[in-house]
């Protein structure tokens, strides 16, 4: 019998380990828990090297900075983890673990990498239903969240065309700069990568903010992510 390998990532290590232990009591489930995104990266690197069997489901704490959207400090370890799973492990299904239900956050999660949203205090039976469901390409939400999430997704769809129009107003060089911003590069690093002077990069960044009608790098990154713009290739 094929076993479902689940990776639980939650900074509350005791909770993560308890959840993994409960899941592993199922005959068809094997679960591992880590208390940091860095540890998750290390495990996935072992998978990439063939030193660990692949995981099928990632249970990720929604409260980790960057798990749902960029933070004021730019892309985070959680953001990088989601980018890694998308690029190298496209079959890995992500389910968000939430302490409370938030329609706006759930909608943003489902617009990104997440295939499900489940409360941390859900029963084991409910969690297993979600895990097995996302492996059948289902999307799982608590019934009480459905109306709010649909409303958020409809509002987001209405704004998507406007975001796309704003991004399309950028010149090719400005788009390159924006993609570097998405990758978390600062002005000096962008200048070195694109062979430009820091002053020129500063001008491009100001133009990007102006054309996107935002007032901060964080807002520009958030808009670009929601418009589906990828980060610069090969950036750290």
Tab-separated table of C-alpha atoms in Angstrom:
chain	number	residue	atom	x	y	z
A	1	UNK	CA	0.000	0.000	0.000
A	2	UNK	CA	1.373	3.417	-0.987
A	3	UNK	CA	1.765	5.702	2.003
A	4	UNK	CA	0.985	9.412	1.993
A	5	UNK	CA	4.001	11.405	3.183
A	6	UNK	CA	3.042	14.611	4.980
A	7	UNK	CA	5.380	17.412	6.086
A	8	UNK	CA	4.102	19.639	8.914
A	9	UNK	CA	5.760	23.069	9.190
A	10	UNK	CA	4.811	25.082	12.249
A	11	UNK	CA	6.938	27.212	14.563
A	12	UNK	CA	4.976	25.760	17.487
A	13	UNK	CA	7.124	22.633	17.488
A	14	UNK	CA	5.105	20.735	20.095
A	15	UNK	CA	1.918	21.261	18.087
A	16	UNK	CA	3.652	20.197	14.861
A	17	UNK	CA	5.065	17.032	16.429
A	18	UNK	CA	1.755	16.133	18.069
A	19	UNK	CA	-0.056	16.582	14.771
A	20	UNK	CA	2.508	14.489	12.899
A	21	UNK	CA	2.252	11.736	15.518
A	22	UNK	CA	-1.535	11.674	15.250
A	23	UNK	CA	-1.397	11.517	11.456
A	24	UNK	CA	1.225	8.778	11.471
A	25	UNK	CA	-1.115	6.559	13.501
A	26	UNK	CA	-3.020	6.039	10.238
A	27	UNK	CA	-1.884	2.963	8.345
A	28	UNK	CA	-1.510	4.839	5.057
A	29	UNK	CA	0.124	8.025	6.380
A	30	UNK	CA	3.726	8.854	7.220
A	31	UNK	CA	4.260	12.304	8.741
A	32	UNK	CA	7.257	14.409	9.741
A	33	UNK	CA	7.254	17.674	11.676
A	34	UNK	CA	9.684	20.589	11.648
A	35	UNK	CA	9.610	23.769	13.692
A	36	UNK	CA	11.029	26.154	11.115
A	37	UNK	CA	10.951	26.934	7.426
A	38	UNK	CA	14.741	26.474	7.300
A	39	UNK	CA	14.360	22.883	8.510
A	40	UNK	CA	11.688	22.317	5.858
A	41	UNK	CA	14.083	23.597	3.205
A	42	UNK	CA	16.734	21.168	4.412
A	43	UNK	CA	14.331	18.229	4.283
A	44	UNK	CA	13.170	19.118	0.786
A	45	UNK	CA	16.778	19.416	-0.327
A	46	UNK	CA	17.288	15.835	0.896
A	47	UNK	CA	14.265	14.835	-1.182
A	48	UNK	CA	15.731	16.578	-4.219
A	49	UNK	CA	19.002	14.676	-3.705
A	50	UNK	CA	17.163	11.371	-3.398
A	51	UNK	CA	18.080	10.938	0.269
A	52	UNK	CA	14.431	11.182	1.382
A	53	UNK	CA	11.268	9.867	-0.278
A	54	UNK	CA	9.075	12.652	-1.705
A	55	UNK	CA	6.307	14.295	0.292
A	56	UNK	CA	2.807	14.533	-1.149
A	57	UNK	CA	1.279	17.107	1.221
A	58	UNK	CA	2.722	20.171	2.964
A	59	UNK	CA	0.815	21.434	6.017
A	60	UNK	CA	1.993	25.037	6.483
A	61	UNK	CA	1.188	27.398	9.346
A	62	UNK	CA	-0.613	30.386	7.827
A	63	UNK	CA	0.897	32.659	10.504
A	64	UNK	CA	4.448	32.173	9.211
A	65	UNK	CA	5.554	35.535	7.733
A	66	UNK	CA	5.121	35.415	3.976
A	67	UNK	CA	3.059	32.227	3.960
A	68	UNK	CA	0.123	34.095	2.391
A	69	UNK	CA	1.529	37.435	1.155
A	70	UNK	CA	4.714	39.552	1.258
A	71	UNK	CA	5.685	41.299	4.475
A	72	UNK	CA	7.063	44.779	5.016
A	73	UNK	CA	10.551	43.306	4.898
A	74	UNK	CA	9.985	41.769	1.463
A	75	UNK	CA	9.997	38.076	0.561
A	76	UNK	CA	10.504	35.758	3.527
A	77	UNK	CA	11.663	32.196	4.140
A	78	UNK	CA	8.053	31.010	3.883
A	79	UNK	CA	7.682	32.794	0.545
A	80	UNK	CA	10.877	31.114	-0.649
A	81	UNK	CA	9.577	27.751	0.543
A	82	UNK	CA	6.393	28.143	-1.518
A	83	UNK	CA	8.440	29.241	-4.532
A	84	UNK	CA	10.643	26.156	-4.079
A	85	UNK	CA	7.679	23.784	-3.910
A	86	UNK	CA	6.161	25.336	-7.027
A	87	UNK	CA	9.375	25.150	-9.041
A	88	UNK	CA	10.874	21.821	-7.915
A	89	UNK	CA	7.961	19.898	-6.395
A	90	UNK	CA	4.884	20.789	-8.477
A	91	UNK	CA	3.062	17.658	-7.277
A	92	UNK	CA	3.348	18.692	-3.603
A	93	UNK	CA	-0.048	19.886	-2.342
A	94	UNK	CA	-0.030	22.758	0.168
A	95	UNK	CA	-2.688	23.018	2.897
A	96	UNK	CA	-2.738	26.021	5.234
A	97	UNK	CA	-3.089	25.424	8.982
A	98	UNK	CA	-5.001	28.309	10.567
A	99	UNK	CA	-5.691	29.250	14.168
A	100	UNK	CA	-8.796	31.168	13.036
A	101	UNK	CA	-10.827	31.512	9.860
A	102	UNK	CA	-10.140	34.628	7.802
A	103	UNK	CA	-11.889	34.844	4.395
A	104	UNK	CA	-9.463	37.420	2.984
A	105	UNK	CA	-6.370	35.435	3.960
A	106	UNK	CA	-7.930	32.185	2.782
A	107	UNK	CA	-8.768	33.736	-0.588
A	108	UNK	CA	-5.196	34.976	-0.996
A	109	UNK	CA	-3.852	31.556	-0.028
A	110	UNK	CA	-6.081	29.786	-2.551
A	111	UNK	CA	-5.129	32.324	-5.230
A	112	UNK	CA	-1.532	31.282	-4.634
A	113	UNK	CA	-0.200	27.819	-3.888
A	114	UNK	CA	-2.677	26.492	-1.322
A	115	UNK	CA	-5.126	23.700	-2.129
A	116	UNK	CA	-6.856	23.727	1.241
A	117	UNK	CA	-7.467	25.634	4.475
A	118	UNK	CA	-8.047	23.793	7.723
A	119	UNK	CA	-8.373	24.952	11.325
A	120	UNK	CA	-5.684	23.811	13.741
A	121	UNK	CA	-8.360	22.575	16.137
A	122	UNK	CA	-10.078	20.451	13.489
A	123	UNK	CA	-10.629	16.794	14.228
A	124	UNK	CA	-8.125	14.274	12.921
A	125	UNK	CA	-10.863	12.845	10.711
A	126	UNK	CA	-11.428	16.262	9.099
A	127	UNK	CA	-7.700	16.806	8.541
A	128	UNK	CA	-7.330	13.391	6.923
A	129	UNK	CA	-10.334	14.158	4.706
A	130	UNK	CA	-8.584	17.337	3.526
A	131	UNK	CA	-5.246	15.583	2.968
A	132	UNK	CA	-6.809	12.795	0.938
A	133	UNK	CA	-9.045	15.257	-0.896
A	134	UNK	CA	-6.256	17.547	-2.120
A	135	UNK	CA	-4.454	14.477	-3.449
A	136	UNK	CA	-7.536	13.924	-5.624
A	137	UNK	CA	-7.111	17.513	-6.875
A	138	UNK	CA	-9.953	18.773	-4.696
A	139	UNK	CA	-9.929	22.174	-2.979
A	140	UNK	CA	-11.023	22.103	0.650
A	141	UNK	CA	-12.471	24.962	2.705
A	142	UNK	CA	-14.534	25.005	5.904
A	143	UNK	CA	-18.199	25.505	4.858
A	144	UNK	CA	-18.456	28.652	6.973
A	145	UNK	CA	-15.669	30.278	4.956
A	146	UNK	CA	-17.046	29.518	1.517
A	147	UNK	CA	-19.280	32.572	1.052
A	148	UNK	CA	-16.639	34.995	2.301
A	149	UNK	CA	-13.897	33.436	0.174
A	150	UNK	CA	-16.053	33.499	-2.961
A	151	UNK	CA	-16.799	37.172	-2.336
A	152	UNK	CA	-13.081	37.914	-1.927
A	153	UNK	CA	-12.179	35.969	-5.088
A	154	UNK	CA	-14.846	37.788	-7.095
A	155	UNK	CA	-13.538	41.144	-5.896
A	156	UNK	CA	-9.994	40.059	-6.711
A	157	UNK	CA	-11.033	39.011	-10.221
A	158	UNK	CA	-12.570	42.421	-10.769
A	159	UNK	CA	-9.265	44.072	-9.850
A	160	UNK	CA	-7.060	41.585	-11.731
A	161	UNK	CA	-7.567	43.276	-15.078
A	162	UNK	CA	-6.577	46.630	-13.605
A	163	UNK	CA	-3.435	45.140	-12.023
A	164	UNK	CA	-2.510	43.544	-15.346
A	165	UNK	CA	-3.033	46.859	-17.144
A	166	UNK	CA	-0.742	48.639	-14.684
A	167	UNK	CA	1.992	46.011	-15.059
A	168	UNK	CA	1.738	46.185	-18.843
A	169	UNK	CA	2.448	49.934	-18.651
A	170	UNK	CA	6.027	49.169	-17.492
A	171	UNK	CA	8.928	49.268	-19.912
A	172	UNK	CA	10.933	46.026	-20.358
A	173	UNK	CA	13.699	47.416	-18.101
A	174	UNK	CA	11.215	48.490	-15.424
A	175	UNK	CA	9.700	45.003	-15.526
A	176	UNK	CA	13.176	43.528	-14.997
A	177	UNK	CA	13.633	45.771	-11.972
A	178	UNK	CA	10.210	44.757	-10.623
A	179	UNK	CA	11.064	41.071	-10.991
A	180	UNK	CA	14.277	41.698	-9.037
A	181	UNK	CA	12.206	43.418	-6.345
A	182	UNK	CA	9.979	40.317	-6.255
A	183	UNK	CA	13.112	38.227	-5.661
A	184	UNK	CA	13.987	40.368	-2.630
A	185	UNK	CA	16.983	42.138	-4.179
A	186	UNK	CA	17.947	45.553	-2.854
A	187	UNK	CA	18.958	48.513	-4.995
A	188	UNK	CA	22.691	47.663	-5.000
A	189	UNK	CA	22.040	44.023	-5.873
A	190	UNK	CA	19.660	45.025	-8.670
A	191	UNK	CA	22.287	47.409	-10.040
A	192	UNK	CA	24.931	44.665	-10.071
A	193	UNK	CA	22.570	42.130	-11.643
A	194	UNK	CA	21.365	44.443	-14.423
A	195	UNK	CA	24.696	46.279	-14.919
A	196	UNK	CA	23.176	49.603	-14.022
A	197	UNK	CA	24.173	52.390	-11.651
A	198	UNK	CA	22.386	52.545	-8.272
A	199	UNK	CA	21.044	55.966	-9.287
A	200	UNK	CA	19.512	54.518	-12.460
A	201	UNK	CA	17.990	51.651	-10.474
A	202	UNK	CA	16.528	54.168	-8.017
A	203	UNK	CA	14.929	56.031	-10.919
A	204	UNK	CA	13.499	52.801	-12.344
A	205	UNK	CA	12.101	51.823	-8.922
A	206	UNK	CA	10.442	55.209	-8.554
A	207	UNK	CA	8.955	54.839	-12.038
A	208	UNK	CA	7.669	51.362	-11.151
A	209	UNK	CA	5.943	52.662	-8.015
A	210	UNK	CA	4.448	55.574	-9.950
A	211	UNK	CA	3.140	53.464	-12.833
A	212	UNK	CA	1.708	50.849	-10.460
A	213	UNK	CA	0.096	53.663	-8.436
A	214	UNK	CA	1.561	52.434	-5.134
A	215	UNK	CA	3.686	54.119	-2.494
A	216	UNK	CA	6.004	51.368	-1.270
A	217	UNK	CA	8.092	48.450	-2.477
A	218	UNK	CA	5.899	46.117	-0.413
A	219	UNK	CA	2.762	47.297	-2.209
A	220	UNK	CA	4.473	46.947	-5.599
A	221	UNK	CA	5.573	43.397	-4.776
A	222	UNK	CA	2.089	42.460	-3.536
A	223	UNK	CA	0.454	43.835	-6.692
A	224	UNK	CA	2.967	42.079	-8.948
A	225	UNK	CA	2.475	38.755	-7.180
A	226	UNK	CA	-1.293	39.008	-7.564
A	227	UNK	CA	-0.810	39.856	-11.231
A	228	UNK	CA	1.178	36.642	-11.649
A	229	UNK	CA	4.587	38.223	-12.285
A	230	UNK	CA	7.412	35.754	-11.473
A	231	UNK	CA	10.578	36.780	-9.586
A	232	UNK	CA	13.851	37.198	-11.447
A	233	UNK	CA	15.351	33.880	-12.567
A	234	UNK	CA	18.208	32.531	-10.481
A	235	UNK	CA	17.959	35.231	-7.822
A	236	UNK	CA	18.751	34.168	-4.257
